[in-house]
Coordinates of C-alpha atoms and ligand atoms in Angstrom, one line a residue:
M72 CA 86.1 88.4 83.7
F73 CA 88.5 91.4 84.3
N74 CA 86.7 94.4 85.7
V75 CA 87.7 97.6 83.9
Q76 CA 85.9 99.9 86.4
D77 CA 88.3 102.8 87.1
K78 CA 87.0 103.5 90.6
K79 CA 87.0 101.3 93.7
T80 CA 83.8 99.5 94.5
P81 CA 82.2 101.8 97.1
M82 CA 82.0 100.6 100.7
P83 CA 78.6 101.0 102.3
E84 CA 78.7 103.4 105.3
Q85 CA 76.3 104.6 108.0
D86 CA 74.7 107.9 107.1
P87 CA 76.8 110.8 108.7
E88 CA 73.8 112.3 110.4
V89 CA 72.9 109.0 112.0
R90 CA 76.4 107.8 112.9
N91 CA 77.6 111.0 114.5
S92 CA 75.4 110.1 117.5
N93 CA 76.3 106.4 117.8
F94 CA 79.5 104.4 118.4
E95 CA 78.7 101.7 115.9
E96 CA 81.2 101.0 113.1
V97 CA 81.0 103.6 110.3
A98 CA 82.1 101.5 107.4
M99 CA 79.9 98.5 107.0
G100 CA 82.1 96.2 104.9
Y101 CA 81.7 94.7 101.4
T102 CA 79.2 92.0 100.6
A103 CA 80.5 88.9 98.8
E104 CA 79.3 90.3 95.4
M105 CA 81.1 93.6 96.0
A106 CA 84.3 91.9 97.1
I107 CA 84.3 89.7 94.0
N108 CA 83.6 92.7 91.8
E109 CA 86.5 94.6 93.4
A110 CA 88.9 91.7 93.3
K111 CA 88.3 91.4 89.5
R112 CA 89.9 94.9 89.1
C113 CA 93.3 93.4 90.1
V114 CA 95.5 92.9 87.0
Q115 CA 97.7 90.3 88.8
C116 CA 101.0 92.1 88.1
R117 CA 103.9 89.7 87.5
K118 CA 106.1 91.8 89.8
P119 CA 103.5 93.0 92.4
R120 CA 104.7 96.3 93.8
C121 CA 101.8 96.3 96.3
V122 CA 103.5 93.5 98.2
M123 CA 106.7 95.6 98.5
G124 CA 104.5 98.3 100.1
C125 CA 103.2 96.0 102.8
P126 CA 105.3 95.9 106.0
V127 CA 104.2 92.3 106.7
N128 CA 104.6 91.1 103.1
I129 CA 101.0 89.8 102.5
K130 CA 100.9 88.0 99.1
I131 CA 98.3 90.4 97.9
P132 CA 97.7 89.3 94.3
A133 CA 97.4 85.7 95.4
F134 CA 94.7 86.4 98.0
I135 CA 92.8 88.7 95.7
A136 CA 92.8 86.0 93.0
K137 CA 91.1 83.7 95.4
V138 CA 88.5 86.4 96.3
A139 CA 87.8 86.8 92.6
E140 CA 87.2 83.0 92.4
G141 CA 84.8 83.3 95.4
D142 CA 87.1 81.0 97.5
F143 CA 87.2 83.2 100.6
E144 CA 88.7 80.6 102.9
A145 CA 91.7 80.1 100.6
A146 CA 92.1 83.9 100.5
Y147 CA 92.1 84.0 104.3
N148 CA 94.7 81.2 104.5
I149 CA 97.0 83.2 102.2
I150 CA 96.7 86.4 104.3
N151 CA 97.0 84.5 107.6
R152 CA 100.3 83.0 106.6
T153 CA 102.0 86.4 107.0
N154 CA 99.5 88.5 108.9
T155 CA 97.7 87.1 112.0
L156 CA 95.8 90.3 112.7
S157 CA 94.2 91.0 109.3
A158 CA 90.7 92.0 110.6
I159 CA 92.5 94.8 112.4
S160 CA 94.9 95.9 109.7
G161 CA 92.2 95.7 107.1
R162 CA 90.4 98.4 109.0
V163 CA 93.0 100.7 110.3
C164 CA 96.1 100.4 108.0
P165 CA 97.0 103.5 106.0
Q166 CA 96.8 101.5 102.8
E167 CA 96.7 104.7 100.7
T168 CA 100.4 105.3 101.6
Q169 CA 101.4 101.6 101.6
C170 CA 100.2 98.7 99.3
E171 CA 97.5 100.7 97.5
S172 CA 99.9 103.6 96.7
R173 CA 101.9 101.1 94.5
C174 CA 99.0 99.5 92.8
A175 CA 99.2 99.5 88.9
R176 CA 95.5 100.3 88.7
G177 CA 96.2 103.5 90.6
I178 CA 98.2 105.0 87.7
K179 CA 95.1 105.8 85.6
G180 CA 92.3 105.4 88.1
E181 CA 91.8 104.4 91.7
P182 CA 94.0 101.5 93.1
V183 CA 92.4 98.2 93.9
A184 CA 90.8 98.5 97.4
I185 CA 93.3 96.1 99.0
G186 CA 92.4 97.1 102.6
R187 CA 88.6 96.6 102.0
L188 CA 89.3 93.2 100.5
E189 CA 91.5 92.2 103.4
R190 CA 88.8 93.3 105.8
F191 CA 86.1 91.4 103.9
V192 CA 88.1 88.2 103.8
S193 CA 88.9 88.3 107.5
D194 CA 85.3 89.2 108.5
W195 CA 84.0 86.4 106.2
Y196 CA 86.3 83.9 107.9
R197 CA 85.3 85.0 111.4
D198 CA 81.6 84.8 110.6
N199 CA 81.7 81.5 108.6
V200 CA 84.7 79.4 109.8
N201 CA 86.5 81.0 112.7
K202 CA 88.7 77.9 113.3
M203 CA 90.9 78.6 116.2
P204 CA 94.6 77.9 115.6
E205 CA 96.1 74.8 117.2
K206 CA 98.8 74.9 119.8
V207 CA 102.2 73.8 118.4
P208 CA 104.1 71.4 120.7
S209 CA 106.5 73.2 123.0
N210 CA 110.2 73.5 122.2
G211 CA 110.9 74.1 125.9
N212 CA 111.9 77.7 125.6
K213 CA 110.0 80.5 127.5
I214 CA 109.8 84.0 126.0
A215 CA 108.4 87.1 127.7
V216 CA 106.6 89.8 125.7
V217 CA 106.1 93.2 127.4
G218 CA 102.9 94.9 126.2
S219 CA 99.9 93.5 124.3
G220 CA 99.5 96.1 121.5
P221 CA 99.8 95.0 117.9
S222 CA 103.6 94.7 118.1
G223 CA 103.5 92.4 121.2
L224 CA 100.6 90.4 119.8
S225 CA 102.2 89.7 116.4
C226 CA 105.6 88.8 118.0
A227 CA 103.8 86.4 120.5
S228 CA 101.8 84.8 117.6
E229 CA 104.9 84.2 115.5
L230 CA 106.9 82.7 118.4
A231 CA 104.0 80.5 119.4
K232 CA 103.8 79.2 115.8
R233 CA 107.4 78.1 116.3
G234 CA 106.7 76.2 119.6
Y235 CA 107.9 78.9 122.1
E236 CA 106.0 79.2 125.4
V237 CA 105.1 82.9 125.3
T238 CA 103.8 85.0 128.2
I239 CA 102.6 88.5 127.5
F240 CA 102.9 90.9 130.5
E241 CA 100.4 93.8 130.1
A242 CA 100.2 96.8 132.4
L243 CA 96.5 97.5 131.8
H244 CA 93.5 95.2 132.8
T245 CA 92.6 94.5 129.2
P246 CA 95.0 93.3 126.4
G247 CA 95.2 95.1 123.0
G248 CA 97.1 98.3 123.6
V249 CA 96.0 101.2 121.5
L250 CA 93.7 98.9 119.6
V251 CA 91.4 98.8 122.6
Y252 CA 92.2 102.0 124.6
G253 CA 92.9 104.4 121.7
I254 CA 91.1 103.6 118.5
P255 CA 87.4 104.1 118.9
E256 CA 84.7 101.4 118.5
F257 CA 83.3 103.2 115.4
R258 CA 86.5 102.5 113.6
L259 CA 87.6 99.2 115.2
P260 CA 85.0 97.3 117.2
K261 CA 86.4 95.7 120.3
V262 CA 84.9 92.3 119.4
I263 CA 87.3 92.2 116.4
V264 CA 90.3 92.7 118.7
A265 CA 88.9 90.2 121.3
N266 CA 88.6 87.5 118.6
E267 CA 92.2 88.0 117.5
I268 CA 93.3 87.7 121.1
E269 CA 91.2 84.6 121.6
K270 CA 93.1 83.0 118.6
L271 CA 96.4 83.9 120.3
K272 CA 95.3 82.2 123.5
N273 CA 94.4 79.1 121.5
Q274 CA 98.0 79.1 120.2
G275 CA 99.0 78.7 123.9
V276 CA 100.0 82.3 124.6
E277 CA 99.4 83.3 128.2
I278 CA 98.4 86.9 128.8
M279 CA 99.0 88.3 132.3
T280 CA 97.2 91.6 132.8
N281 CA 97.8 94.3 135.5
M282 CA 101.6 93.5 135.2
V283 CA 103.6 96.7 135.0
I284 CA 107.1 95.6 134.0
G285 CA 109.6 97.8 135.8
R286 CA 107.3 97.8 138.9
V287 CA 105.9 94.4 139.5
L288 CA 108.8 92.6 137.9
S289 CA 111.9 93.9 136.2
I290 CA 113.4 92.7 132.9
D291 CA 116.3 91.1 134.9
E292 CA 113.8 89.2 137.1
L293 CA 112.1 87.8 133.9
F294 CA 115.5 86.3 132.9
E295 CA 115.7 84.8 136.5
M296 CA 112.3 83.2 135.9
D297 CA 114.0 81.3 133.0
Y298 CA 112.6 83.4 130.1
K299 CA 115.2 83.0 127.4
A300 CA 114.5 86.3 125.6
V301 CA 112.3 89.4 126.2
Y302 CA 110.5 91.5 123.5
I303 CA 109.7 95.0 124.7
A304 CA 106.6 96.3 122.9
S305 CA 105.5 98.9 125.5
G306 CA 104.4 101.5 123.0
A307 CA 104.6 105.3 123.3
G308 CA 101.7 106.1 125.7
L309 CA 103.0 109.2 127.4
P310 CA 101.1 112.3 126.1
I311 CA 102.8 115.5 125.3
F312 CA 101.1 118.5 126.9
L313 CA 100.9 122.2 125.9
R314 CA 103.1 124.6 127.8
I315 CA 100.7 127.6 127.7
P316 CA 98.8 129.5 130.4
G317 CA 95.6 127.6 131.3
A318 CA 96.8 124.2 130.2
S319 CA 96.2 122.7 133.6
L320 CA 92.5 123.9 133.9
N321 CA 90.0 121.1 134.7
E322 CA 88.4 120.6 131.3
V323 CA 91.8 120.3 129.5
S324 CA 92.8 116.7 128.9
S325 CA 95.0 114.6 126.8
A326 CA 93.5 112.5 124.0
N327 CA 95.0 109.5 125.7
E328 CA 93.0 110.1 128.9
Y329 CA 89.8 111.1 127.0
L330 CA 89.9 108.1 124.6
T331 CA 90.8 105.6 127.3
R332 CA 87.8 106.7 129.4
I333 CA 85.6 106.3 126.4
N334 CA 87.0 103.1 124.9
L335 CA 88.3 101.1 127.8
M336 CA 86.0 102.4 130.5
K337 CA 82.9 102.9 128.3
A338 CA 82.4 106.3 129.8
Y339 CA 79.6 107.0 127.3
R340 CA 77.4 104.4 129.0
D341 CA 75.1 105.5 131.9
E342 CA 76.3 102.5 134.0
S343 CA 80.0 103.4 133.6
D344 CA 81.6 104.7 136.8
T345 CA 84.3 106.8 135.1
P346 CA 83.4 110.4 134.5
I347 CA 84.1 112.2 131.2
M348 CA 84.2 115.8 130.3
S349 CA 81.8 116.4 127.4
G350 CA 81.5 120.1 127.0
R351 CA 79.1 121.7 124.6
I352 CA 81.9 123.3 122.6
V353 CA 85.0 121.2 122.3
I354 CA 88.3 122.3 120.8
I355 CA 90.7 119.5 119.7
V356 CA 94.3 120.6 119.2
G357 CA 96.2 118.5 116.6
G358 CA 95.8 117.1 113.1
G359 CA 96.6 113.4 113.2
N360 CA 94.5 110.3 113.5
V361 CA 94.2 110.8 117.2
A362 CA 92.8 114.3 116.7
M363 CA 90.1 112.9 114.3
D364 CA 89.2 110.1 116.8
A365 CA 88.9 112.5 119.7
A366 CA 86.8 115.0 117.6
R367 CA 84.5 112.3 116.3
S368 CA 84.1 110.9 119.8
A369 CA 83.3 114.3 121.3
K370 CA 80.6 114.8 118.6
R371 CA 79.1 111.4 119.5
L372 CA 79.0 112.3 123.1
G373 CA 76.7 115.2 122.3
A374 CA 79.0 118.3 121.8
S375 CA 77.1 120.9 119.8
K376 CA 80.3 122.2 118.1
V377 CA 83.6 120.4 117.7
Y378 CA 86.6 122.3 116.3
V379 CA 89.9 120.7 115.1
L380 CA 92.6 123.4 115.6
Y381 CA 95.7 122.7 113.6
H382 CA 98.8 124.9 113.1
R383 CA 99.5 123.8 109.5
G384 CA 97.3 123.6 106.4
E385 CA 94.7 120.9 105.9
A386 CA 96.8 119.2 103.2
E387 CA 99.6 118.8 105.8
M388 CA 97.4 117.0 108.4
T389 CA 98.8 113.6 109.2
A390 CA 95.4 111.9 109.7
R391 CA 94.3 109.5 107.1
L392 CA 92.3 111.2 104.3
D393 CA 89.3 108.9 105.0
E394 CA 89.3 110.0 108.6
Q395 CA 89.4 113.7 107.7
L396 CA 86.6 113.2 105.2
H397 CA 84.5 111.2 107.7
A398 CA 85.1 113.9 110.4
K399 CA 83.9 116.7 108.1
E400 CA 80.9 114.7 107.0
E401 CA 80.0 114.3 110.7
G402 CA 80.0 118.0 111.2
I403 CA 83.5 118.6 112.7
I404 CA 84.9 122.1 111.8
F405 CA 88.5 122.4 110.8
V406 CA 90.3 125.6 111.8
T407 CA 93.8 125.4 110.2
R408 CA 96.9 127.6 110.3
A409 CA 96.2 128.6 113.9
D410 CA 97.8 127.7 117.3
P411 CA 96.4 128.1 120.8
V412 CA 98.4 130.5 123.0
E413 CA 96.3 130.6 126.1
I414 CA 93.3 128.7 127.6
L415 CA 91.0 131.0 129.5
G416 CA 89.0 130.0 132.5
D417 CA 86.0 131.7 134.1
A418 CA 85.5 132.6 137.8
D419 CA 84.9 129.0 138.9
G420 CA 88.0 127.8 137.0
S421 CA 86.2 126.2 134.1
V422 CA 87.4 126.6 130.5
C423 CA 85.5 129.3 128.7
A424 CA 87.7 130.2 125.6
V425 CA 91.0 129.6 123.8
R426 CA 93.1 132.5 122.6
C427 CA 94.7 131.5 119.3
I428 CA 97.1 133.0 116.9
R429 CA 97.3 132.7 113.1
T430 CA 100.3 130.9 111.6
L431 CA 102.1 130.9 108.3
S432 CA 104.4 128.2 106.8
G433 CA 108.0 128.9 107.8
E434 CA 111.3 127.4 106.6
P435 CA 111.5 123.7 106.0
D436 CA 113.3 121.6 108.7
K437 CA 115.7 118.7 108.0
T438 CA 112.8 116.4 107.0
G439 CA 111.5 119.0 104.5
R440 CA 108.5 119.8 106.7
R441 CA 107.7 123.5 107.1
H442 CA 107.3 124.8 110.6
P443 CA 104.4 127.0 111.4
V444 CA 105.3 130.6 112.4
P445 CA 103.0 132.8 114.4
V446 CA 101.7 135.9 112.6
P447 CA 102.2 139.0 115.0
G448 CA 98.9 140.8 115.8
S449 CA 96.7 138.0 114.5
E450 CA 95.3 136.7 117.8
F451 CA 91.6 135.8 118.0
L452 CA 89.3 134.1 120.6
M453 CA 87.4 130.9 120.3
K454 CA 84.7 130.0 122.8
A455 CA 85.2 126.6 124.4
D456 CA 83.9 124.4 127.2
S457 CA 86.7 121.8 127.0
V458 CA 90.0 121.3 125.2
I459 CA 91.5 118.0 124.2
L460 CA 95.2 117.9 123.3
C461 CA 96.4 115.5 120.6
L462 CA 100.0 116.6 120.3
G463 CA 101.7 113.2 120.1
T464 CA 103.1 110.8 122.6
T465 CA 106.5 109.5 123.8
P466 CA 107.5 106.2 125.5
N467 CA 107.3 105.9 129.3
S468 CA 110.9 105.7 130.7
L469 CA 110.0 103.2 133.4
I470 CA 111.5 100.1 131.7
C471 CA 114.7 102.0 130.7
K472 CA 115.2 103.3 134.2
T473 CA 114.8 99.8 135.7
T474 CA 116.9 97.9 133.1
P475 CA 120.7 98.6 133.5
G476 CA 122.4 98.8 130.1
L477 CA 119.3 99.4 128.0
E478 CA 120.1 102.2 125.6
A479 CA 117.6 104.8 124.6
T480 CA 117.6 108.1 122.6
K481 CA 117.1 111.5 124.3
K482 CA 113.4 111.2 123.4
G483 CA 113.3 107.8 125.3
L484 CA 113.0 105.6 122.2
L485 CA 114.7 102.2 122.6
V486 CA 117.8 101.7 120.4
V487 CA 117.8 98.5 118.4
D488 CA 120.0 96.8 115.8
D489 CA 118.8 95.5 112.4
T490 CA 117.4 92.4 114.0
G491 CA 115.4 94.4 116.6
M492 CA 117.8 93.5 119.5
T493 CA 118.5 96.3 122.0
S494 CA 121.9 97.0 123.7
R495 CA 121.1 94.2 126.2
E496 CA 121.7 90.6 125.1
N497 CA 118.5 88.8 124.3
V498 CA 116.3 91.8 125.0
F499 CA 114.5 92.8 121.8
A500 CA 112.2 95.8 121.2
G501 CA 109.9 97.1 118.5
G502 CA 106.7 99.1 117.6
D503 CA 106.1 102.6 119.0
A504 CA 108.6 102.0 121.8
V505 CA 111.3 102.1 119.1
T506 CA 109.9 104.3 116.4
G507 CA 107.7 106.7 118.4
S508 CA 104.0 106.9 117.5
A509 CA 103.7 105.2 114.1
T510 CA 101.2 102.7 112.6
V511 CA 99.6 99.4 113.6
I512 CA 101.1 97.6 110.6
M513 CA 104.6 98.9 111.3
A514 CA 104.3 97.8 114.9
M515 CA 103.2 94.3 113.7
G516 CA 106.0 94.1 111.2
A517 CA 108.6 94.9 114.0
G518 CA 107.1 92.2 116.2
K519 CA 107.2 89.6 113.4
K520 CA 110.8 90.5 112.5
A521 CA 112.0 90.3 116.2
A522 CA 110.3 86.9 116.5
E523 CA 112.3 85.6 113.6
A524 CA 115.5 87.0 115.1
I525 CA 114.8 85.6 118.5
D526 CA 114.1 82.2 117.0
I527 CA 117.3 82.2 114.9
K528 CA 119.4 83.4 117.9
L529 CA 118.1 80.8 120.4
R530 CA 118.4 78.0 117.9
M531 CA 122.0 79.0 117.1
K532 CA 122.8 79.0 120.8
Q533 CA 121.3 75.6 121.2
G534 CA 123.2 74.3 118.1
L535 CA 120.0 73.7 116.2
C536 CA 120.8 75.7 113.1
Ligands
FAD132 C1 93.8 107.2 119.1 C2 94.8 106.6 118.1 C3 94.4 106.3 116.8 C4 95.3 105.6 116.0 N1 94.9 105.3 114.7 C5 95.7 104.6 113.9 C6 95.2 104.1 112.6 O1 94.1 104.4 112.2 N2 96.0 103.4 111.9 C7 97.3 103.0 112.3 O2 98.0 102.3 111.6 N3 97.7 103.5 113.5 C8 97.0 104.2 114.3 N4 97.4 104.6 115.5 C9 98.8 104.3 115.9 C10 98.9 102.8 116.4 O3 97.8 102.5 117.1 C11 100.2 102.5 117.1 O4 101.3 102.9 116.2 C12 100.3 101.1 117.5 O5 99.3 100.7 118.4 C13 101.6 100.8 118.2 O6 101.6 99.5 118.7 P1 102.6 99.0 119.9 O7 102.2 97.5 120.1 O8 104.0 99.4 119.6 O9 102.1 99.8 121.1 P2 100.7 100.0 121.9 O10 99.5 99.7 121.0 O11 100.8 101.3 122.5 O12 100.7 98.9 123.0 C14 101.7 99.0 124.1 C15 101.1 98.2 125.2 O13 102.1 98.1 126.2 C16 101.6 98.2 127.5 N5 102.7 98.7 128.4 C17 103.3 99.9 128.4 N6 104.2 99.9 129.4 C18 104.2 98.7 130.0 C19 104.9 98.1 131.0 N7 105.9 98.8 131.7 N8 104.6 96.8 131.4 C20 103.7 96.1 130.7 N9 102.9 96.6 129.7 C21 103.2 97.9 129.3 C22 100.5 99.3 127.3 O14 99.5 99.3 128.3 C23 99.9 98.8 125.9 O15 98.9 97.9 126.1 C24 96.6 105.3 116.4 C25 97.0 105.6 117.7 C26 96.1 106.3 118.6 C27 96.6 106.6 120.0

């Protein structure tokens, strides 16, 4: 029976006072009863706008209808046809600005909780079926994928489904990209990512870690090794630093370094041999998802006070609303409309305070976003023991520098055509390496699109279509 309930079925969560000192997942997921109840809120629109809001085109009403019937395996199969990393996207996708923002139920109440249902179905499948995909017979063509973040993983999976022999070359010692080194365990447990990677290996995809393309091998050398096409999904992992006095003091770090030490190197565990700075008072500079992740991690590592310092208003923060809310519930303090101008150190060179200045909204730029303008004479001091910078990232220029003819913008973003091909024949690119820091689902969508383009191009060349 149709569920007229105006609000989403709530998702059980760990209590804020408990979770702010552990790294276990905050949101605990729906039970089967909750999922069915929520699925029955879907009106099954004849022209589903939610699907248009999904970068990987999941047949949303169809999978939700199966959830409403209690046929979770059929629901999973529908999702899996277009999204092979659903346990991940169900957790971290900004559904509120994508599929859910177009849901008909959202007009008079809250939209259907599409993300929560996607997560439920994927978790149910992993716990109850977890059938590993089978390897498709080889079509004899080798493809190289550079980087094992969501974009590389989704491209590899789509190509393996079509019979390509795919090798992923990953610079780090663990595959997964930002999914393992950036997004914390309490939002995306590493076992979830590991299970998706296991599925990929079962599809026959080989993953070679500790392989920095541009150093160990160049893109041209990959072609010499008989790879027919290359997909560059190397992300945008180079942090932007502040150019203010004191920015190079010891306890000032980038979110990339801070979160990598925590996530990948497990710095919070006693047996870990990577050190981490966990000052008593921590100031996080920035207002995106990365800032929320760094702030919440610092709290979990025992900081007594964690401030998020942001130069625009709270409504302009780019972090997902859920993450902002979770951060506040966990005791993170937001200081908005203020910018750091100097980081002060004491006699032994340790951070002791941050000098800040108040800001006001200035004129809108080309995108319509207003730039913060400092208010003269409004400086103030904030005590601090460490500062973590979350100011965005850019792509590393290594691949560009070592690949003749590969075109990039001034900011180092790879230039691609509509199919995802770069200025070099049979070299494709996607994800953050092309768009700059964006979202998991956009990176996955780009990987999928490039896989289709690579397939068409190679089959045309071989006279197969
Ligand atoms: C802390 C944090 C939190 C985030 N939270 C969210 C969120 O909640 N929701 C959301 O949708 N998005 C979120 N994002 C953004 C999202 O994670 C990225 O948009 C997405 O991971 C981009 O995927 P990608 O595959 O293009 O690149 P990445 O995930 O960055 O993967 C690139 C991979 O390429 C490897 N690599 C780089 N250079 C080379 C080389 N030369 N040779 C070989 N390998 C190389 C890197 O080691 C890395 O593993 C977050 C980002 C961060 C940093």
